Short mmCIF file of C-alpha atoms in Angstrom, two decimals:
data_model
loop_
_atom_site.label_atom_id
_atom_site.label_comp_id
_atom_site.label_asym_id
_atom_site.label_seq_id
_atom_site.Cartn_x
_atom_site.Cartn_y
_atom_site.Cartn_z
CA UNK A 1 122.11 43.48 16.70
CA UNK A 2 118.98 45.62 18.09
CA UNK A 3 119.88 46.49 21.63
CA UNK A 4 116.33 47.88 22.66
CA UNK A 5 114.22 45.78 24.29
CA UNK A 6 110.95 44.74 22.93
CA UNK A 7 107.35 44.31 24.35
CA UNK A 8 104.40 43.25 22.75
CA UNK A 9 101.12 44.52 24.31
CA UNK A 10 97.57 42.83 23.16
CA UNK A 11 94.48 45.36 24.49
CA UNK A 12 91.28 44.06 24.83
CA UNK A 13 88.82 44.83 21.98
CA UNK A 14 87.32 48.58 22.33
CA UNK A 15 88.54 51.71 22.86
CA UNK A 16 88.24 52.33 26.47
CA UNK A 17 90.72 49.24 26.89
CA UNK A 18 92.86 50.77 24.23
CA UNK A 19 93.27 54.04 25.43
CA UNK A 20 94.71 53.31 28.91
CA UNK A 21 97.40 50.63 27.49
CA UNK A 22 98.37 53.35 25.27
CA UNK A 23 98.65 55.66 28.11
CA UNK A 24 100.68 53.22 30.03
CA UNK A 25 102.89 52.28 27.44
CA UNK A 26 103.72 56.18 26.90
CA UNK A 27 104.66 56.68 30.65
CA UNK A 28 106.87 53.22 30.60
CA UNK A 29 108.93 54.86 27.39
CA UNK A 30 108.86 58.21 29.18
CA UNK A 31 110.82 57.27 31.86
CA UNK A 32 112.65 53.72 30.42
CA UNK A 33 113.67 54.80 26.90
CA UNK A 34 115.37 51.49 26.21
CA UNK A 35 112.27 50.05 25.34
CA UNK A 36 110.03 49.58 22.11
CA UNK A 37 106.49 48.59 22.03
CA UNK A 38 104.34 46.99 19.14
CA UNK A 39 100.80 47.04 20.03
CA UNK A 40 98.98 43.92 18.82
CA UNK A 41 95.41 44.48 18.11
CA UNK A 42 92.85 42.07 18.23
CA UNK A 43 89.39 43.12 15.60
CA UNK A 44 86.01 42.19 14.66
CA UNK A 45 85.24 44.68 12.52
CA UNK A 46 87.04 47.75 11.10
CA UNK A 47 88.98 49.80 13.64
CA UNK A 48 86.34 53.05 14.51
CA UNK A 49 87.96 56.64 13.60
CA UNK A 50 88.48 56.93 17.53
CA UNK A 51 90.69 53.98 17.51
CA UNK A 52 92.37 54.78 14.49
CA UNK A 53 92.95 58.29 15.50
CA UNK A 54 94.76 57.07 18.73
CA UNK A 55 96.65 54.77 16.66
CA UNK A 56 97.99 57.18 14.27
CA UNK A 57 99.30 59.37 17.05
CA UNK A 58 101.60 57.40 18.64
CA UNK A 59 104.85 58.32 19.38
CA UNK A 60 107.47 56.99 17.05
CA UNK A 61 109.09 54.63 19.82
CA UNK A 62 105.20 52.94 19.93
CA UNK A 63 104.22 50.35 16.86
CA UNK A 64 101.12 48.89 16.19
CA UNK A 65 99.58 45.85 13.90
CA UNK A 66 95.98 45.52 13.10
CA UNK A 67 95.00 41.78 13.01
CA UNK A 68 93.02 40.42 10.52
CA UNK A 69 88.96 40.52 11.66
CA UNK A 70 87.51 37.52 13.04
CA UNK A 71 85.07 36.50 10.93
CA UNK A 72 82.19 35.83 13.17
CA UNK A 73 81.43 34.69 16.96
CA UNK A 74 79.85 31.49 17.44
CA UNK A 75 76.72 33.09 19.49
CA UNK A 76 74.45 36.37 19.20
CA UNK A 77 73.59 38.20 22.04
CA UNK A 78 76.72 38.05 24.11
CA UNK A 79 77.82 40.32 26.76
CA UNK A 80 80.48 42.78 25.55
CA UNK A 81 83.13 40.77 27.84
CA UNK A 82 82.34 37.70 26.33
CA UNK A 83 82.77 39.10 22.62
CA UNK A 84 85.84 40.79 23.57
CA UNK A 85 87.30 37.52 25.40
CA UNK A 86 85.99 35.11 22.00
CA UNK A 87 87.37 38.11 19.66
CA UNK A 88 90.96 37.47 21.36
CA UNK A 89 90.41 33.82 21.44
CA UNK A 90 89.69 33.31 17.47
CA UNK A 91 92.88 35.85 17.18
CA UNK A 92 95.46 33.39 18.49
CA UNK A 93 96.62 31.94 15.65
CA UNK A 94 97.14 35.49 13.77
CA UNK A 95 98.88 36.85 17.37
CA UNK A 96 100.95 33.52 16.83
CA UNK A 97 102.30 34.93 13.76
CA UNK A 98 103.06 38.18 14.63
CA UNK A 99 104.90 37.32 17.79
CA UNK A 100 107.00 34.50 15.87
CA UNK A 101 108.00 37.23 13.28
CA UNK A 102 108.82 39.77 16.23
CA UNK A 103 110.98 37.34 17.99
CA UNK A 104 112.77 36.94 14.46
CA UNK A 105 113.47 40.35 14.23
CA UNK A 106 113.73 41.81 17.47
CA UNK A 107 114.75 41.21 21.11
CA UNK A 108 110.96 40.34 22.46
CA UNK A 109 110.83 39.74 26.15
CA UNK A 110 107.48 40.11 26.87
CA UNK A 111 103.77 39.97 26.19
CA UNK A 112 101.08 42.75 28.37
CA UNK A 113 97.81 42.21 27.70
CA UNK A 114 94.43 43.28 28.90
CA UNK A 115 91.67 41.47 30.76
CA UNK A 116 89.70 39.88 28.21
CA UNK A 117 93.12 38.99 26.27
CA UNK A 118 94.34 36.25 29.11
CA UNK A 119 94.34 33.93 25.91
CA UNK A 120 97.61 35.49 25.11
CA UNK A 121 99.07 34.09 27.79
CA UNK A 122 99.24 30.72 26.33
CA UNK A 123 101.48 32.68 23.23
CA UNK A 124 103.68 33.83 25.85
CA UNK A 125 104.02 30.39 27.39
CA UNK A 126 104.80 28.83 23.60
CA UNK A 127 107.44 31.37 23.39
CA UNK A 128 108.85 31.63 26.47
CA UNK A 129 108.06 35.06 26.99
CA UNK A 130 107.09 36.89 30.14
CA UNK A 131 103.33 37.49 30.72
CA UNK A 132 101.49 40.55 32.65
CA UNK A 133 98.24 41.37 32.95
CA UNK A 134 97.35 44.82 32.47
CA UNK A 135 94.62 45.84 34.43
CA UNK A 136 92.74 49.00 33.54
CA UNK A 137 90.54 48.92 36.26
CA UNK A 138 91.10 49.18 40.44
CA UNK A 139 92.86 46.93 42.73
CA UNK A 140 89.21 46.23 44.41
CA UNK A 141 87.60 44.45 41.58
CA UNK A 142 91.06 42.64 40.81
CA UNK A 143 90.43 41.39 44.22
CA UNK A 144 87.23 40.34 43.87
CA UNK A 145 87.71 38.49 40.82
CA UNK A 146 90.63 36.14 42.00
CA UNK A 147 87.98 34.92 44.74
CA UNK A 148 85.66 34.09 42.20
CA UNK A 149 87.20 30.61 41.17
CA UNK A 150 86.69 29.84 44.99
CA UNK A 151 83.41 30.73 45.32
CA UNK A 152 82.28 29.15 42.44
CA UNK A 153 83.80 25.79 44.06
CA UNK A 154 81.92 26.40 47.08
CA UNK A 155 78.72 26.30 45.97
CA UNK A 156 76.99 23.07 44.62
CA UNK A 157 74.02 24.38 42.29
CA UNK A 158 73.19 27.54 40.29
CA UNK A 159 70.15 28.25 42.70
CA UNK A 160 72.88 27.94 45.74
CA UNK A 161 75.11 30.01 43.75
CA UNK A 162 72.60 32.40 42.87
CA UNK A 163 70.92 32.66 46.63
CA UNK A 164 73.01 32.36 48.86
CA UNK A 165 77.00 33.07 47.69
CA UNK A 166 76.17 36.58 46.84
CA UNK A 167 73.92 37.30 49.06
CA UNK A 168 77.09 39.84 50.73
CA UNK A 169 80.61 39.27 49.49
CA UNK A 170 83.85 40.08 51.67
CA UNK A 171 86.52 41.32 49.22
CA UNK A 172 90.23 40.86 50.42
CA UNK A 173 91.25 43.80 51.67
CA UNK A 174 87.96 46.16 51.37
CA UNK A 175 87.10 47.14 54.95
CA UNK A 176 83.05 46.91 53.80
CA UNK A 177 81.13 43.75 52.74
CA UNK A 178 79.75 43.76 49.00
CA UNK A 179 76.02 43.39 48.48
CA UNK A 180 74.58 41.51 45.09
CA UNK A 181 73.42 44.51 43.84
CA UNK A 182 77.35 45.52 43.59
CA UNK A 183 78.50 42.51 42.07
CA UNK A 184 78.66 42.41 38.02
CA UNK A 185 75.36 41.25 36.28
CA UNK A 186 77.74 38.57 34.27
CA UNK A 187 78.61 37.00 37.49
CA UNK A 188 74.93 36.60 38.53
CA UNK A 189 74.62 34.39 35.65
CA UNK A 190 73.33 30.72 35.94
CA UNK A 191 76.83 28.58 35.97
CA UNK A 192 75.51 27.06 32.34
CA UNK A 193 75.21 30.40 30.98
CA UNK A 194 77.96 31.22 28.36
CA UNK A 195 78.96 34.73 29.40
CA UNK A 196 79.16 33.47 33.22
CA UNK A 197 81.25 30.49 31.89
CA UNK A 198 83.83 32.40 29.99
CA UNK A 199 84.33 34.90 32.42
CA UNK A 200 84.94 32.23 35.29
CA UNK A 201 87.34 30.88 32.25
CA UNK A 202 89.16 34.67 32.53
CA UNK A 203 89.22 34.60 36.22
CA UNK A 204 90.81 31.17 36.50
CA UNK A 205 93.40 32.15 33.92
CA UNK A 206 94.86 35.49 36.20
CA UNK A 207 96.98 33.86 38.38
CA UNK A 208 99.02 32.25 35.88
CA UNK A 209 100.66 35.55 34.64
CA UNK A 210 104.22 36.83 36.13
CA UNK A 211 102.50 39.93 37.31
CA UNK A 212 99.65 42.45 37.29
CA UNK A 213 99.94 46.11 36.54
CA UNK A 214 96.95 47.90 38.10
CA UNK A 215 96.05 51.75 37.17
CA UNK A 216 95.95 52.56 40.94
CA UNK A 217 98.01 54.09 43.29
CA UNK A 218 98.56 52.99 47.22
CA UNK A 219 96.89 55.90 48.68
CA UNK A 220 93.41 55.32 46.58
CA UNK A 221 93.25 51.55 47.63
CA UNK A 222 96.01 50.91 50.23
CA UNK A 223 94.35 47.73 51.99
CA UNK A 224 93.42 45.72 49.15
CA UNK A 225 96.80 46.44 47.33
CA UNK A 226 98.44 45.36 50.87
CA UNK A 227 96.62 42.08 50.57
CA UNK A 228 97.65 41.70 46.68
CA UNK A 229 101.31 42.41 47.50
CA UNK A 230 101.01 39.81 50.28
CA UNK A 231 100.71 37.08 48.18
CA UNK A 232 104.19 35.60 46.42
CA UNK A 233 102.92 35.51 43.12
CA UNK A 234 101.93 37.27 40.80
CA UNK A 235 103.64 40.32 41.44
CA UNK A 236 101.69 43.33 42.22
CA UNK A 237 102.64 46.98 40.21
CA UNK A 238 100.32 49.73 41.12
CA UNK A 239 101.55 52.41 38.58
CA UNK A 240 98.30 54.60 38.42
CA UNK A 241 96.71 56.65 38.27
CA UNK A 242 97.37 56.10 34.23
CA UNK A 243 95.21 58.65 32.25
CA UNK A 244 95.39 61.07 29.20
CA UNK A 245 96.64 64.52 29.19
CA UNK A 246 94.70 65.46 26.95
CA UNK A 247 91.82 63.96 24.73
CA UNK A 248 91.66 62.92 21.23
CA UNK A 249 90.15 66.18 20.05
CA UNK A 250 87.41 66.81 17.73
CA UNK A 251 88.56 70.58 17.32
CA UNK A 252 84.89 72.23 16.96
CA UNK A 253 83.36 70.36 20.00
CA UNK A 254 86.35 70.66 22.21
CA UNK A 255 86.76 74.94 21.64
CA UNK A 256 82.69 75.36 21.99
CA UNK A 257 82.83 73.32 25.46
CA UNK A 258 85.86 75.52 26.53
CA UNK A 259 84.64 78.57 25.38
CA UNK A 260 81.36 78.21 27.15
CA UNK A 261 83.16 76.80 30.33
CA UNK A 262 85.17 79.81 30.38
CA UNK A 263 82.34 82.02 30.92
CA UNK A 264 80.96 80.26 33.98
CA UNK A 265 82.12 80.79 37.50
CA UNK A 266 84.18 78.91 39.64
CA UNK A 267 82.85 75.50 40.65
CA UNK A 268 79.79 76.09 39.37
CA UNK A 269 79.04 73.51 36.45
CA UNK A 270 78.29 69.90 36.64
CA UNK A 271 79.92 67.96 33.69
CA UNK A 272 77.45 64.74 33.07
CA UNK A 273 78.73 61.79 30.77
CA UNK A 274 78.26 58.09 30.79
CA UNK A 275 81.86 57.22 29.17
CA UNK A 276 82.46 55.85 25.86
CA UNK A 277 79.89 53.57 25.56
CA UNK A 278 77.39 53.87 28.15
CA UNK A 279 73.73 54.53 27.35
CA UNK A 280 70.29 54.95 29.37
CA UNK A 281 66.59 54.67 28.71
CA UNK A 282 64.52 57.14 26.71
CA UNK A 283 62.50 57.33 30.19
CA UNK A 284 65.51 57.86 32.13
CA UNK A 285 67.65 60.43 29.65
CA UNK A 286 64.14 62.44 30.05
CA UNK A 287 64.02 62.15 33.94
CA UNK A 288 67.89 63.09 33.89
CA UNK A 289 67.04 66.27 31.73
CA UNK A 290 64.31 67.30 34.17
CA UNK A 291 66.12 66.89 37.23
CA UNK A 292 69.26 68.56 36.05
CA UNK A 293 66.68 71.64 35.05
CA UNK A 294 64.92 71.26 38.55
CA UNK A 295 68.34 71.60 40.19
CA UNK A 296 68.97 75.29 38.90
CA UNK A 297 72.91 74.38 38.76
CA UNK A 298 74.71 74.78 35.16
CA UNK A 299 75.50 71.58 33.52
CA UNK A 300 77.28 70.50 30.63
CA UNK A 301 75.95 66.98 29.19
CA UNK A 302 77.15 64.81 26.65
CA UNK A 303 73.96 63.13 25.44
CA UNK A 304 73.78 59.73 23.52
CA UNK A 305 70.91 57.90 21.46
CA UNK A 306 68.79 56.42 24.67
CA UNK A 307 68.71 52.45 24.52
CA UNK A 308 67.68 50.23 27.27
CA UNK A 309 70.61 48.49 26.84
CA UNK A 310 73.01 50.19 29.26
CA UNK A 311 76.12 49.47 26.55
CA UNK A 312 74.67 49.73 23.43
CA UNK A 313 77.23 52.46 22.50
CA UNK A 314 80.33 50.56 23.30
CA UNK A 315 81.07 48.95 20.17
CA UNK A 316 79.13 50.95 17.53
CA UNK A 317 78.04 54.61 17.69
CA UNK A 318 74.25 55.22 16.91
CA UNK A 319 73.72 57.32 13.86
CA UNK A 320 70.50 59.35 15.21
CA UNK A 321 70.97 62.97 16.62
CA UNK A 322 70.84 62.04 20.43
CA UNK A 323 69.50 66.00 20.82
CA UNK A 324 66.31 64.86 19.08
CA UNK A 325 65.29 62.90 22.21
CA UNK A 326 65.52 65.39 24.70
CA UNK A 327 62.02 66.88 26.18
CA UNK A 328 60.20 69.24 24.25
CA UNK A 329 61.32 73.11 24.62
CA UNK A 330 64.33 71.45 27.11
CA UNK A 331 67.23 73.04 24.96
CA UNK A 332 65.28 76.24 24.67
CA UNK A 333 64.83 76.73 28.45
CA UNK A 334 68.33 75.97 29.59
CA UNK A 335 70.39 77.74 26.49
CA UNK A 336 71.85 79.83 29.47
CA UNK A 337 72.03 77.44 32.48
CA UNK A 338 73.66 74.18 30.33
CA UNK A 339 75.59 72.92 27.28
CA UNK A 340 74.28 69.91 25.70
CA UNK A 341 76.76 68.26 23.21
CA UNK A 342 76.02 64.95 21.32
CA UNK A 343 78.02 61.94 21.81
CA UNK A 344 81.47 62.95 22.74
CA UNK A 345 83.00 65.84 24.91
CA UNK A 346 86.45 66.83 25.86
CA UNK A 347 86.86 65.10 29.23
CA UNK A 348 90.28 65.84 30.36
CA UNK A 349 90.33 69.12 29.08
CA UNK A 350 86.23 69.41 31.05
CA UNK A 351 87.43 67.95 33.99
CA UNK A 352 90.50 69.66 34.65
CA UNK A 353 88.81 73.27 34.31
CA UNK A 354 88.40 75.56 37.02
CA UNK A 355 84.53 76.11 36.17
CA UNK A 356 83.70 72.04 36.74
CA UNK A 357 82.40 71.71 40.43
CA UNK A 358 80.69 68.15 40.01
CA UNK A 359 80.64 64.89 37.93
CA UNK A 360 77.65 62.88 37.30
CA UNK A 361 79.51 59.87 36.34
CA UNK A 362 79.11 55.99 35.30
CA UNK A 363 82.13 55.42 37.25
CA UNK A 364 84.34 53.58 34.64
CA UNK A 365 87.70 53.17 35.79
CA UNK A 366 88.95 55.56 33.44
CA UNK A 367 86.74 58.74 34.70
CA UNK A 368 87.18 57.43 37.99
CA UNK A 369 90.42 58.11 38.16
CA UNK A 370 90.38 61.19 35.96
CA UNK A 371 88.07 62.57 38.57
CA UNK A 372 90.26 61.82 41.41
CA UNK A 373 93.21 63.53 40.14
CA UNK A 374 91.24 66.62 39.45
CA UNK A 375 89.83 67.02 42.45
CA UNK A 376 86.07 66.83 41.39
CA UNK A 377 83.04 65.70 43.74
CA UNK A 378 81.08 62.61 41.89
CA UNK A 379 77.55 61.65 41.29
CA UNK A 380 77.84 58.06 41.12
CA UNK A 381 75.53 56.51 38.49
CA UNK A 382 77.00 52.91 37.47
CA UNK A 383 75.90 51.15 34.28
CA UNK A 384 77.58 47.96 33.71
CA UNK A 385 80.42 45.66 34.23
CA UNK A 386 82.64 46.73 37.51
CA UNK A 387 81.04 50.15 37.75
CA UNK A 388 79.22 49.06 40.73
CA UNK A 389 82.33 48.11 42.51
CA UNK A 390 83.87 51.28 41.66
CA UNK A 391 80.49 53.73 42.74
CA UNK A 392 80.62 51.80 46.02
CA UNK A 393 84.44 52.60 46.33
CA UNK A 394 83.63 56.06 45.49
CA UNK A 395 80.56 56.67 48.04
CA UNK A 396 81.13 54.22 50.79
CA UNK A 397 84.69 53.60 51.35
CA UNK A 398 86.64 57.14 49.99
CA UNK A 399 83.10 58.64 50.86
CA UNK A 400 83.83 61.23 47.93
CA UNK A 401 80.72 60.44 46.11
CA UNK A 402 76.50 60.36 46.75
CA UNK A 403 74.60 58.02 44.90
CA UNK A 404 71.01 58.41 43.59
CA UNK A 405 68.33 56.26 44.64
CA UNK A 406 66.29 54.27 42.33
CA UNK A 407 62.65 54.39 42.30
CA UNK A 408 61.33 51.06 43.15
CA UNK A 409 58.57 50.68 40.92
CA UNK A 410 59.75 52.42 38.00
CA UNK A 411 63.31 51.16 38.25
CA UNK A 412 64.63 54.52 37.09
CA UNK A 413 65.78 57.50 38.99
CA UNK A 414 63.45 60.37 39.40
CA UNK A 415 63.92 63.93 38.62
CA UNK A 416 63.57 65.20 42.31
CA UNK A 417 66.34 62.49 43.20
CA UNK A 418 68.59 63.89 40.63
CA UNK A 419 68.09 67.56 41.80
CA UNK A 420 68.96 66.50 45.20
CA UNK A 421 71.90 64.26 44.09
CA UNK A 422 72.97 67.61 42.36
CA UNK A 423 72.55 69.91 45.32
CA UNK A 424 74.18 67.63 47.63
CA UNK A 425 77.47 67.66 45.77
CA UNK A 426 77.97 71.42 44.77
CA UNK A 427 76.52 73.00 47.61
CA UNK A 428 75.88 73.02 51.54
CA UNK A 429 78.30 71.32 54.14
CA UNK A 430 78.17 67.73 52.78
CA UNK A 431 79.53 69.47 49.66
CA UNK A 432 82.86 70.72 51.68
CA UNK A 433 83.15 67.63 53.39
CA UNK A 434 83.40 65.61 50.08
CA UNK A 435 85.42 68.53 48.49
CA UNK A 436 88.22 67.96 51.09
CA UNK A 437 88.36 64.51 51.08
CA UNK A 438 88.37 64.17 47.14
CA UNK A 439 90.97 67.06 47.40
CA UNK A 440 93.19 65.13 49.79
CA UNK A 441 92.85 61.96 47.17
CA UNK A 442 93.82 64.43 44.10
CA UNK A 443 97.17 65.42 46.57
CA UNK A 444 98.05 61.66 47.07
CA UNK A 445 97.99 60.98 43.19
CA UNK A 446 100.40 63.84 42.69
CA UNK A 447 102.55 62.03 45.61
CA UNK A 448 102.40 58.81 43.85
CA UNK A 449 103.45 60.04 40.34
CA UNK A 450 106.26 62.29 41.48
CA UNK A 451 110.00 61.27 41.07
CA UNK A 452 110.35 59.33 44.36
CA UNK A 453 106.39 58.20 44.42
CA UNK A 454 104.88 54.95 44.96
CA UNK A 455 103.78 54.40 41.48
CA UNK A 456 107.10 55.66 39.96
CA UNK A 457 108.92 53.14 42.12
CA UNK A 458 106.48 50.50 41.23
CA UNK A 459 106.86 50.91 37.58
CA UNK A 460 110.82 50.99 37.63
CA UNK A 461 110.53 47.63 39.18
CA UNK A 462 108.60 46.25 36.94
CA UNK A 463 111.14 47.69 33.85
CA UNK A 464 113.78 46.12 35.67
CA UNK A 465 111.77 42.94 35.68
CA UNK A 466 111.24 43.02 31.75
CA UNK A 467 115.01 43.19 31.52
CA UNK A 468 115.92 40.74 33.42
CA UNK A 469 113.49 38.20 32.13
#
């Protein structure tokens, strides 16, 4: 009889969902080696090289199973969140078979799944397993998503829903109201829209789980965490910050970036990156380029092929050379002041380098945690999903970021505004205040994950629950 306790994890599709759940599994097993974890991965298409690399380098006590590819989705032009939900939904028969097989061979006790894998809860229920939502973003957005079903019930028409329900929203545990512009676009669709209906279904299932495992920590979101923990169910486990210790390195780019950074003064370089799937339009790419040049500050910029679709690189990368889309002469003029790399850079190592003095970020939660842990001031440039909520948290609640103003006529951030924001976080009194505040958060993150810290205690409490189910 195998004495190990087994847990199955079902991440939401996509690299940016797989990585934090893998890092959580590593953290759990590092501190509680009596568990074995099996990842069961829903797919629409073959795994990307980056995802394959993550899976191929898992430690021995983490196994993985890739489910058969879903043949097709019923509609085209779906939001990424909707695509992810439907991929998992159509993978449920495959998931059932794998869970049944694991139960026959192991002491499987629980399913832990991502936000867009909530259909896995039904499988957990079917096989009498405990179920936990691993929430890879912050407590703030989770608190809002938990209120969405009630907000949806409170209005009687689509027009009323769009015009009044979200003029401002008070999120439980947050000290400031959120405006309509801060809310994920998928929620602002008409209620008959398939993307909205499917996301509402996700939110309606949230309270069915046994617990929320959240990649945050008490000092970062104290009031929201307190409000979530006051509810009798589900239990809340703030176990973060959960971030990578190292990037999945592409050696040539890795060494090139770090070599260049070694030759720059301390706190002198702005790192510019829009996450694993974010893109901007060609017009915005040009304005950003000219703005970086105008600022006179050093920069390391990860450039992607521009697109009017802000998440065009989420599932599939572009084949063109991104550098071809930069303004004429930009690379030559800035060869002494900046380093531009196509598509990917070793973000973990870059943000931890002493020459980095600022981060122009899309405010995905993984990047948010990495910049907090490393104590790097932020220019908040959200693109999609809950990133605008994260940006508002960074700028108006935590006050460790500045946010560029969008031009009313063109709908883009002009070069002068880019340059202004770069200077705001990298020179002057405002910069010093921001640096002081984010250093305090960085210290708080270190304390939370220390031996007697709040996140370590939360993880131990979760491990005990998993054992005793």
